[in-house]
Structure formats: structure tokens, C-alpha cells
Tab-separated table of C-alpha atoms and ligand atoms in Angstrom:
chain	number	residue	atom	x	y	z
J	1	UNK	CA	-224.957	93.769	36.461
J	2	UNK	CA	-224.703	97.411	36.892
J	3	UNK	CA	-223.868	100.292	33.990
J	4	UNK	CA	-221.884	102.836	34.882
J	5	UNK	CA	-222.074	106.438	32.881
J	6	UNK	CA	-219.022	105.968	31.497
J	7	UNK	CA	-220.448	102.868	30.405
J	8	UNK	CA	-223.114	104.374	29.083
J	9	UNK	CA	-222.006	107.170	27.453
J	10	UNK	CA	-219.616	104.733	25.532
J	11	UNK	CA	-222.366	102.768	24.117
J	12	UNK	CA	-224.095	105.628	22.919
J	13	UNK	CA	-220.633	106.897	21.253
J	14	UNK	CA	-221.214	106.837	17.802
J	15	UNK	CA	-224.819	108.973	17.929
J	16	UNK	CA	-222.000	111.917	19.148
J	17	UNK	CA	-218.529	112.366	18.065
J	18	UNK	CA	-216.101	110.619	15.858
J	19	UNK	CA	-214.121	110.262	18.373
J	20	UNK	CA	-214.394	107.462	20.210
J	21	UNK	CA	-213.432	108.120	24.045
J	22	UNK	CA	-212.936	111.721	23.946
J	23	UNK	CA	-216.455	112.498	24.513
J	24	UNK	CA	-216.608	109.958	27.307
J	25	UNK	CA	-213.158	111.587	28.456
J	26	UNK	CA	-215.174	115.234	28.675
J	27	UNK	CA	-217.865	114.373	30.175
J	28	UNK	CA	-216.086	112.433	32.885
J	29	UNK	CA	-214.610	116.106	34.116
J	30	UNK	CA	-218.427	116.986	34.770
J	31	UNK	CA	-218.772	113.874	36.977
J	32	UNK	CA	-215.937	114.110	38.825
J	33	UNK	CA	-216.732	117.875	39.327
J	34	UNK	CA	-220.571	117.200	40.638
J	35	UNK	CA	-218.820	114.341	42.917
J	36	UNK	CA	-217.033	117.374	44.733
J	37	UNK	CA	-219.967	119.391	44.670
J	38	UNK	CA	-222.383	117.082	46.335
J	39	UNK	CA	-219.532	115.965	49.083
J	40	UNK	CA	-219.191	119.600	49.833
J	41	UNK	CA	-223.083	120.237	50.004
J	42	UNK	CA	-224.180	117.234	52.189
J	43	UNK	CA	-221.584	118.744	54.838
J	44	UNK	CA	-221.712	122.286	54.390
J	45	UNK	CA	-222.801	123.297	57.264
J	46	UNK	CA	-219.575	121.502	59.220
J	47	UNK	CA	-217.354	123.265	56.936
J	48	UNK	CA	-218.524	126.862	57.353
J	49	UNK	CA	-219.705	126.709	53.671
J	50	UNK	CA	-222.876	128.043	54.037
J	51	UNK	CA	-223.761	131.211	52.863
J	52	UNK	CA	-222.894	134.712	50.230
J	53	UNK	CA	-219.228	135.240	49.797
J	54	UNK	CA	-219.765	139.319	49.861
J	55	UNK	CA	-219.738	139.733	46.427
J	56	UNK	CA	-221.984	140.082	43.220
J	57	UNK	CA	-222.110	138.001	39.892
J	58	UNK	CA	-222.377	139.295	36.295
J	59	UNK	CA	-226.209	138.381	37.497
J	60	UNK	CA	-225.986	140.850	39.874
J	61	UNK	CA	-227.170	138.340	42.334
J	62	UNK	CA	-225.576	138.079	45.544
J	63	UNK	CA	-222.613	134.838	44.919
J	64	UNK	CA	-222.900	131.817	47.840
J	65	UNK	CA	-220.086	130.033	48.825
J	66	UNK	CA	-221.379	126.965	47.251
J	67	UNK	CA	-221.659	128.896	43.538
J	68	UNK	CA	-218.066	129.881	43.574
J	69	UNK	CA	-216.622	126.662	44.860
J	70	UNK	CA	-219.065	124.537	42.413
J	71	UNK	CA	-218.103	126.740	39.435
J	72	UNK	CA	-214.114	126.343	40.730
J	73	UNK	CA	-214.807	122.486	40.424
J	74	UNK	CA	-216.244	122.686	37.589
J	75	UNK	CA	-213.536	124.853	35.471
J	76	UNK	CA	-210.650	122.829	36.963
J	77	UNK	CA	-212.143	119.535	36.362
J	78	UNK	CA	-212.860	120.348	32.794
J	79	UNK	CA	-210.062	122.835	31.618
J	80	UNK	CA	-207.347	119.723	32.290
J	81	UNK	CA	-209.658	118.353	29.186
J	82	UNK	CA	-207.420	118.440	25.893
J	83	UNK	CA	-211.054	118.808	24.007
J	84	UNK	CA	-212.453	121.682	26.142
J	85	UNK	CA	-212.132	125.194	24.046
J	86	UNK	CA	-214.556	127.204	25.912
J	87	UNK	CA	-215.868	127.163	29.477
J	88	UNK	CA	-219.544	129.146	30.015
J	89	UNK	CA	-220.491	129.777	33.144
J	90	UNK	CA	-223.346	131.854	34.915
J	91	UNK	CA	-220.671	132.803	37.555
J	92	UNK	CA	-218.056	134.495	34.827
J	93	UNK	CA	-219.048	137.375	32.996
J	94	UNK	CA	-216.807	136.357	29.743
J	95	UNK	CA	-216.099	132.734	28.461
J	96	UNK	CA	-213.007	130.802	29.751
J	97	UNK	CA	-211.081	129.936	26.900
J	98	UNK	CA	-208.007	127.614	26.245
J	99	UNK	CA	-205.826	128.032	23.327
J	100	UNK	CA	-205.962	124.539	21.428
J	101	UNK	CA	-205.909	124.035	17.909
J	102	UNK	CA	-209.330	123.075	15.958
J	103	UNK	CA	-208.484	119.384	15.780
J	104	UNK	CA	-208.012	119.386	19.831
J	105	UNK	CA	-210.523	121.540	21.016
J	106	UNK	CA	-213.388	120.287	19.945
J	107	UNK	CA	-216.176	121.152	22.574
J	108	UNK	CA	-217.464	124.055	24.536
J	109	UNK	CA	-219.496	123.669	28.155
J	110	UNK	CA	-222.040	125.763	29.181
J	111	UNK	CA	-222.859	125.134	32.828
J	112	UNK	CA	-224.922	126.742	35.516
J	113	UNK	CA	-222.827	125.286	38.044
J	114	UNK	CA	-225.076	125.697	41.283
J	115	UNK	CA	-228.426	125.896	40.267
J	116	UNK	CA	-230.891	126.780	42.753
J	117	UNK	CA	-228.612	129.168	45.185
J	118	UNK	CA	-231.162	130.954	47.390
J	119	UNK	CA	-232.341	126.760	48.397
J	120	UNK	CA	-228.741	126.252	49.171
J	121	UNK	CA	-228.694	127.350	53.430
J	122	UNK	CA	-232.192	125.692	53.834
J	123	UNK	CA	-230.355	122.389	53.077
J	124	UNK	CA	-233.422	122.228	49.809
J	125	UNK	CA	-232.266	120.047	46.421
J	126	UNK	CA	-230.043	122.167	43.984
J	127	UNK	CA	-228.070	121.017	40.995
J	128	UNK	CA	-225.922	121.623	38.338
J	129	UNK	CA	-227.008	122.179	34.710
J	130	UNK	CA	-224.797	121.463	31.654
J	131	UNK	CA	-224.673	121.714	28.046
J	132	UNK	CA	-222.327	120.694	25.304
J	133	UNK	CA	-221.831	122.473	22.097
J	134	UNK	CA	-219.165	121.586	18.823
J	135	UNK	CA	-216.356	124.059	18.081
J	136	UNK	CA	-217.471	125.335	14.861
J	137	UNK	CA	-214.689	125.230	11.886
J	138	UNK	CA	-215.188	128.697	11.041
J	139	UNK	CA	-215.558	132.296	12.972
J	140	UNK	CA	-214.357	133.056	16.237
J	141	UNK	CA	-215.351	130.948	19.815
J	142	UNK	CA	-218.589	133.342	20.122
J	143	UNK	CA	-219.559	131.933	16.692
J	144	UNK	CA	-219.597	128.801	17.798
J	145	UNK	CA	-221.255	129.526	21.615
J	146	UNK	CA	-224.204	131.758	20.151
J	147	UNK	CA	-226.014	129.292	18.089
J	148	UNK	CA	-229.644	128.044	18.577
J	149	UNK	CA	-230.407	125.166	21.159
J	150	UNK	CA	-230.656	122.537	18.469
J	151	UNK	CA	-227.271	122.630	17.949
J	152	UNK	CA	-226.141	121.470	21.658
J	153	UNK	CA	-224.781	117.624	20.885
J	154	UNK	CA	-225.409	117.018	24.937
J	155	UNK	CA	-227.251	118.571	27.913
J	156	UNK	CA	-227.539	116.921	31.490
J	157	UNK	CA	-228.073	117.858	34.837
J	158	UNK	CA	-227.292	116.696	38.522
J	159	UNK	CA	-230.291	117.386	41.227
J	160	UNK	CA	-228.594	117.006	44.246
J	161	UNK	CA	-231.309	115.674	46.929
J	162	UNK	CA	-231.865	112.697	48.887
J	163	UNK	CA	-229.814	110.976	46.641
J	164	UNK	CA	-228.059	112.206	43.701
J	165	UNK	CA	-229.327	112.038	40.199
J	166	UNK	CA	-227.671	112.722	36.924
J	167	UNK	CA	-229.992	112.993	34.137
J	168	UNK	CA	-228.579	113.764	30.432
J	169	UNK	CA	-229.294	113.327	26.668
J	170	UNK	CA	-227.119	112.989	23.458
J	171	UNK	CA	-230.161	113.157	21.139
J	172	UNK	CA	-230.896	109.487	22.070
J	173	UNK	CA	-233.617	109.509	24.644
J	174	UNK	CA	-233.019	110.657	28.438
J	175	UNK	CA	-230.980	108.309	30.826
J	176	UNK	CA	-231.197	108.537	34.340
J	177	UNK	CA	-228.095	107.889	36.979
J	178	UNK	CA	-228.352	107.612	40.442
J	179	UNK	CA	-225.071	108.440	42.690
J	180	UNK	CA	-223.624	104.846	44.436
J	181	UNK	CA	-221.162	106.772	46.885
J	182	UNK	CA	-219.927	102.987	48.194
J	183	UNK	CA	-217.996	102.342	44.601
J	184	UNK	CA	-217.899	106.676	43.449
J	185	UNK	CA	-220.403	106.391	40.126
J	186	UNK	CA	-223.129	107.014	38.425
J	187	UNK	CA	-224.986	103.965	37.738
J	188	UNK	CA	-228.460	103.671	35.408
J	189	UNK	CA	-231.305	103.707	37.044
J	190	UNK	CA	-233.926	104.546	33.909
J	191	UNK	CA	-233.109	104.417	30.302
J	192	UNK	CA	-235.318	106.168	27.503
J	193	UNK	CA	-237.553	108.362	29.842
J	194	UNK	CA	-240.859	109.699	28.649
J	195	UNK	CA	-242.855	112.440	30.677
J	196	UNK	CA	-246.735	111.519	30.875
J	197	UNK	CA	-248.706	113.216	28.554
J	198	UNK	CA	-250.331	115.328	30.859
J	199	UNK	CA	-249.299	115.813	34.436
J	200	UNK	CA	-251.433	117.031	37.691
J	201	UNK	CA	-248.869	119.637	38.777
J	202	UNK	CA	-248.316	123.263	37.615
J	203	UNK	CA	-245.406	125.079	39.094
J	204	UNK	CA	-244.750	128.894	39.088
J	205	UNK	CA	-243.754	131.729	41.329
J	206	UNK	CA	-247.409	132.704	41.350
J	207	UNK	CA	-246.044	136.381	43.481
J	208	UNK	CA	-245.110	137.516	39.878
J	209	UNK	CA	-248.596	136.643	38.505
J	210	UNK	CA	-250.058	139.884	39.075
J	211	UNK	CA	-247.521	141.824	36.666
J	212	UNK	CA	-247.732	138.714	33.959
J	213	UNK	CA	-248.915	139.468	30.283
J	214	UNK	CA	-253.125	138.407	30.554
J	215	UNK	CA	-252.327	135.016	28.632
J	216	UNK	CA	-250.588	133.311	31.360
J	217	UNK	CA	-253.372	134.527	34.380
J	218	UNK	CA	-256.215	132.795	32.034
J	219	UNK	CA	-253.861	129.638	31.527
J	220	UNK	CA	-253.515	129.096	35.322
J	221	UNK	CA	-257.354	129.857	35.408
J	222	UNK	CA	-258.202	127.168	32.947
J	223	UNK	CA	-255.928	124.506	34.767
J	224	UNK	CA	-257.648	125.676	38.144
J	225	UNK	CA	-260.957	125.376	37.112
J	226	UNK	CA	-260.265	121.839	35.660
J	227	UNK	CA	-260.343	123.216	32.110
J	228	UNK	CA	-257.731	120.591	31.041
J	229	UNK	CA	-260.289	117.236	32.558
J	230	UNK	CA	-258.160	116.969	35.757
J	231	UNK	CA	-257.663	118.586	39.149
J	232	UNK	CA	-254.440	120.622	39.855
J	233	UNK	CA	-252.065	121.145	42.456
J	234	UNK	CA	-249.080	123.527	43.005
J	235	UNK	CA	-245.822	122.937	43.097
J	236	UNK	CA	-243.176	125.437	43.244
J	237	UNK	CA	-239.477	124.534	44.782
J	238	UNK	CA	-237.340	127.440	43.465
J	239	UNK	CA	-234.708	125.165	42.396
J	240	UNK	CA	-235.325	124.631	38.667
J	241	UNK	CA	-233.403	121.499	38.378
J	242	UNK	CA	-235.999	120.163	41.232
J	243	UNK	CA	-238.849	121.611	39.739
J	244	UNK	CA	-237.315	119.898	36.210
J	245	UNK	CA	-237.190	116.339	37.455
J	246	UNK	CA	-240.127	116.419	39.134
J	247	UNK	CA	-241.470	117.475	35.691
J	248	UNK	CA	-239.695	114.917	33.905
J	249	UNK	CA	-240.806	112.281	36.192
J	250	UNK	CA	-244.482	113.253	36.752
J	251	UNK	CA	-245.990	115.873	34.005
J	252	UNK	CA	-247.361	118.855	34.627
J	253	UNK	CA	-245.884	122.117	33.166
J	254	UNK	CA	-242.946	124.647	34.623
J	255	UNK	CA	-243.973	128.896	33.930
J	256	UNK	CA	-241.731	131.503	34.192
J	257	UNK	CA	-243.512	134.043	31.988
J	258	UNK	CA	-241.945	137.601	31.349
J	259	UNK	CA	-242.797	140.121	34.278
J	260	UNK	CA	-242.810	143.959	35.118
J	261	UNK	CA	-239.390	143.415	37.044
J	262	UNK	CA	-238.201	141.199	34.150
J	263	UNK	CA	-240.179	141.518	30.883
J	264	UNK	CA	-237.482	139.277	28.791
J	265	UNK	CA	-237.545	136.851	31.849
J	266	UNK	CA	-235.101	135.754	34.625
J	267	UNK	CA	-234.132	132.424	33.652
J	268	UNK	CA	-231.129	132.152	31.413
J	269	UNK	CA	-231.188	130.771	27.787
J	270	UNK	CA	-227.625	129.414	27.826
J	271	UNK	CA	-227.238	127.028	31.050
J	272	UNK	CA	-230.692	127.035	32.053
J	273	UNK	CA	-233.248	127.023	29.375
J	274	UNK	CA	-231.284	125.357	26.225
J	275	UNK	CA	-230.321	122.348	28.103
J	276	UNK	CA	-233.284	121.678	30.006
J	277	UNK	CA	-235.445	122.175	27.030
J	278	UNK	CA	-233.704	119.573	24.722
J	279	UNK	CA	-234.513	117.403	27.051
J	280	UNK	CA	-237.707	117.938	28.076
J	281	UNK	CA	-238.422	117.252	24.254
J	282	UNK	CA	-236.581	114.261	24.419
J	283	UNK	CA	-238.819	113.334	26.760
J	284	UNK	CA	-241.906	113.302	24.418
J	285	UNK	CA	-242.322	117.543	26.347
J	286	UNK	CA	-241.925	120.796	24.881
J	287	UNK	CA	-240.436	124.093	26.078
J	288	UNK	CA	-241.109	127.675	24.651
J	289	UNK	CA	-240.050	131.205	25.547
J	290	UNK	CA	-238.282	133.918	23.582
J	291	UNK	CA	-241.665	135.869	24.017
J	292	UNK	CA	-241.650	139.543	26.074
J	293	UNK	CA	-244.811	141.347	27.654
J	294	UNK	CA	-246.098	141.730	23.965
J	295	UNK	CA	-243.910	138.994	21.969
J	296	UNK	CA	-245.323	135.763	21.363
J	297	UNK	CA	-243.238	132.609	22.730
J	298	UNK	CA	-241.489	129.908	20.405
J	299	UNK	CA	-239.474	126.660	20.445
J	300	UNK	CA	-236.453	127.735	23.094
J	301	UNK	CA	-234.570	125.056	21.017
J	302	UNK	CA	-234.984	127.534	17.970
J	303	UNK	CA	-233.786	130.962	20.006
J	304	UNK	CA	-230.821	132.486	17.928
J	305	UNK	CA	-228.916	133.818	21.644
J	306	UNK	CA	-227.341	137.537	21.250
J	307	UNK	CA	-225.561	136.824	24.405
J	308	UNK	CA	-224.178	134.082	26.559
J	309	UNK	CA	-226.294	135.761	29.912
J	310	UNK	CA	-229.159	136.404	28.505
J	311	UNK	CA	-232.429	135.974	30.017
J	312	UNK	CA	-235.590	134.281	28.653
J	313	UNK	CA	-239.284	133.635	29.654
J	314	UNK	CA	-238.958	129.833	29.603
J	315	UNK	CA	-242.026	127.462	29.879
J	316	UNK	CA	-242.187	123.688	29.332
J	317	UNK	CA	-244.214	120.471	30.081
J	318	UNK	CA	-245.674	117.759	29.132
J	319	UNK	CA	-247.470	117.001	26.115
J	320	UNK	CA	-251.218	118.261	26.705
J	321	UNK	CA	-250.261	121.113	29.299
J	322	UNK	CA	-247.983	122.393	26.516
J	323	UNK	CA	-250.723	122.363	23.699
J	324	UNK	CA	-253.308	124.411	26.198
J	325	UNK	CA	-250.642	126.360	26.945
J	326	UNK	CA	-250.049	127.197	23.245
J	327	UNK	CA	-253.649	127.810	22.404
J	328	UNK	CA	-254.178	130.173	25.201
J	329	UNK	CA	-250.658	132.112	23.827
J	330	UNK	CA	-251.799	132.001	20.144
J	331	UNK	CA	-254.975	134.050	20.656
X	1	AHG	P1	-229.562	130.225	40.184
X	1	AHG	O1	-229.519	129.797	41.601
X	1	AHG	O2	-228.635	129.406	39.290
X	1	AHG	O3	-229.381	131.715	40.011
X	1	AHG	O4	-231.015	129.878	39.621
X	1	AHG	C1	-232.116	130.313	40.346
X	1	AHG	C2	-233.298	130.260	39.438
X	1	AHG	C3	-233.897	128.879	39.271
X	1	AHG	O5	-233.200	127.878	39.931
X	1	AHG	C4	-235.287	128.998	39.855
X	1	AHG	O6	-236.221	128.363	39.036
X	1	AHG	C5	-235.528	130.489	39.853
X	1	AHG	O7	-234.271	131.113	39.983
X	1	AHG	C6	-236.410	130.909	41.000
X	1	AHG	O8	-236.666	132.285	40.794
X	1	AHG	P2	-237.705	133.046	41.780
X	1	AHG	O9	-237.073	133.007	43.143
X	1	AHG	O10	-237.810	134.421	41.177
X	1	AHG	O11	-239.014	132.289	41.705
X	2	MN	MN1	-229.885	128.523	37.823
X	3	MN	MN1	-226.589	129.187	39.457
């Protein structure tokens, strides 16, 4: 017999929130939201959805179609949620917030809500990424939304490819979900993932590695020249999500080290970096960053963020990439 999310997410209830069904009640507004996004990706290009809208995001980066309509879904799906105090979104320079009362609004989503944008017209996977934080009792909604990764009580993500896949963790392993259009759910396909301890892919933008602190050159060396007993190969999709769950799936290790251009790093902490690294550990991986050019890198999970955009140099893997990667950083 099949198990459903909802299902799922109801059995593992009591390792989250007192409250039984309001977490399941949340996180069905990211569901329903990534339903709409996939329908309108797999048809884009019959709808005239293709392409930048003509305007820029607090990124500076050049907003697609697809970003603003996934991060539309995504607030309206989840602001009709009595437990929602916060939205956080890549796309909105300041949070969305919702005036409820402490004992109502109980959560706060961070989101990336179309990961992956310059794939999107080459019909390549993108995703979503999203992360769950608790309302803290105390101290305004920033208190609550700058606090280390540790603190996130959920993080997930949707790849949407040849099929769609919703991955997520509530501290409790990583659960996999694959998208049954014929009945409209998510039903398990893998319970309690685990990456392999050491992977034969590494997967970087390797056009940056000329401006890259030394560290990271001699790392890629070492895994080129079979330094870690195996042979290599590159992979490199530009969708992080993708390059994620291929991670997940198979090992290897992910490298976005700091560069000239950006010397704290482009990927961001919040929706990008927090959430995929809490599960990557989950996993049995690790993920590290916080470094600059001449800062060493530690546990992302352990980052104190200054602000809800901010950028990181964000690296993670499985178990024996990780530890070479660590002993070529620490000299
Ligand atoms: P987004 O589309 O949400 O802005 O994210 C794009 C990110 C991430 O998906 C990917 O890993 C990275 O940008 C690729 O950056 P480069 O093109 O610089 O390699
Ligand atoms: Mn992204
Ligand atoms: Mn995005």
C-alpha cells in the first residue's frame, strides 16, 4: 500500500511540534504550491512562460517568469496558513509577515522558490528549496529568522525533472517522494537515505577556479590525480537542487568556494545552504562554508546569519570527500 507525505509527515509528528496536524497542515501549502509549479514548468513553453520578466531581484539577478510565478504560489499557498508568521523568500527583499499572535503563528518559511533559473528556458531540472524555522517567544520576527542552521525543525526540496521528487528531513533521517500526477501526491519512494561514503563525482563551476583561494585548486588536483583511491569525473548542472540529489543519491562532493567576483560566495545561506546542509548531514554528509578568500570554512549548520540574503561559500559531500576536503582547508 502506498504512503502519502501527508502520511508521512504525520507519523513522524511527534519528533516536530506539539501540535499534532498543524505541522502536517503547513507543510501541505508547500505541496500544493510545488504541484502548481511543476504543472506550469512541464508546459511553459505553450503558455508563453518562458523567459525574464524585465526586472531585477534584491539578487540583482535578472527575475524569469517562472521565479515570480513560483514565489506567487508559494506565498499564497502558505500565507492562508493560520501557523505561518514569516514568509522568506530569495525573490523579496524584506520578509512577508502576517500579524498572528505567538500561540498561532508558530513557524517561519524560508524558500528559494525556483532554484536553478538560468536552467529554466533549456527545459534542464530546477526545484524549489525550503526550510522551516520556530517563532521564537522572545525578540522581534528577525530574532527568530537569523539564527544558526541547527535550529531549522524542517528543510526539503522539490527537483523538478523527469519526474518529480520531494526530498525533506525533520531531524529523522531523509525521505524521498516521488510525484504520482494520476491521484495528485507525493508518495515514498526511499525512507532513511544515506549518501555513500565516498562518491566518484566532483561538481563545480571549474570557470571560477582560476580566481579560487590555492586550497580548493590542490583539492581538485588531489581528486584528479586519484589522490582519494578512485577515479573522478565531473559533474556540474547549474541547478543546485540537481547537483544536490545527485549528491545525495551517489556521493561525491558539491564546491562553490569564495571567488574574486564573489569572495563571501554566491550561494545563499538562508534558502540555499541551511536547508540543503541539514540534510546532507542527515544523510551520514557534511557541508561547510562561512570561509572568505582568507577565512577558514566551518559547519554551515553552525553560521550565526547577519542577514536573510546573504551569501556563503558552501561545500558539502559525502563522508571521505568531506574529510580530504577538510585536511586540504586546515593547512
Ligand atoms: P537561483 O536560480 O535560485 O538564483 O540559483 C542559482 C544558483 C544555483 O542553483 C546554482 O548552483 C548556481 O546558481 C550556479 O551558479 P553559476 O552559474 O555561477 O555556476
Ligand atoms: Mn537558488
Ligand atoms: Mn531562485
Amino acid at each position: 500500500m502506498i504512503t502519502t507525505f501527508q502520511q508521512h509527515i504525520q507519523e513522524q509528528q511527534q519528533e516536530v511540534s506539539e501540535a499534532s496536524g498543524t505541522f502536517s497542515y503547513l507543510l501541505a501549502g508547500i505541496t500544493l504550491a510545488t504541484k502548481m509549479i511543476q504543472a506550469k514548468i512541464r508546459l511553459a513553453a505553450l503558455d508563453n512562460a518562458y523567459g525574464a520578466i524585465g526586472q531585477t531581484n534584491v539578487q540583482g539577478e535578472q527575475q524569469q517568469k517562472l521565479d515570480v510565478y513560483a514565489n506567487e504560489a508559494l506565498l499564497h499557498c502558505l500565507g492562508l496558513k493560520d501557523s505561518v508568521a514569516a514568509l522568506v523568500s530569495e525573490e523579496d527583499e524584506e520578509p512577508v509577515t502576517f500579524d498572528r499572535s505567538l500561540e498561532t503563528g508558530k513557524y517561519i518559511i524560508v524558500f528559494d522558490p525556483l532554484d536553478g533559473s538560468s536552467n529554466i528556458d533549456v527545459n534542464v531540472n530546477v526545484g524549489t528549496i525550503f526550510s522551516i524555522l520556530k517563532r521564537q517567544p522572545h525578540g522581534d520576527l528577525n530574532a527568530s529568522i537569523l539564527r544558526p542552521g541547527h535550529t531549522q525543525v524542517a528543510a526539503g526540496y522539490v527537483v523538478y525533472g523527469p519526474s518529480t521528487v520531494l526530498v525533506y528531513t525533520v531531524g529523522n533521517g531523509v525521505h524521498s517522494f516521488t510525484l504520482d500526477n494520476t491521484i495528485g501526491a507525493y508518495v515514498l519512494t526511499e525512507e532513511h537515505m544515506k549518501m555513500p561514503d565516498q562518491g566518484s563525482y566532483y561538481s563545480t563551476n571549474e570557470a571560477n577556479a582560476a580566481t579560487w583561494p590555492q586550497a580548493y585548486r590542490d583539492y581538485l588536483e588531489l581528486l584528479r590525480s586519484g589522490g582519494l583511491g578512485r577515479e573522478y569525473s565531473s559533474r556540474y548542472i547549474g541547478s543546485l537542487v540537481a547537483d544536490f540529489h545527485r549528491t545525495l543519491l551517489k556521493g561525491g562532493v558539491f564546491l562553490y568556494p569564495p571567488t574574486s567576483k564573489q569572495p563571501n560566495g554566491k550561494l545563499r545561506l538562508l534558502y540555499e545552504a541551511n536547508p540543503l546542509a541539514f540534510i546532507a548531514e542527515q544523510a551520514g554528509g557534511s557541508a561547510v562554508g562561512g570561509g572568505s578568500v582568507n577565512k577558514a570554512c566551518s559547519r554551515i549548520l553552525d553560521i550565526l546569519p547577519e542577514g536573510i540574503h546573504q551569501r556563503t561559500p558552501f561545500m558539502y559531500g559525502s563522508k571521505r570527500e568531506m574529510e580530504a576536503l577538510a585536511e586540504v582547508l586546515g593547512k
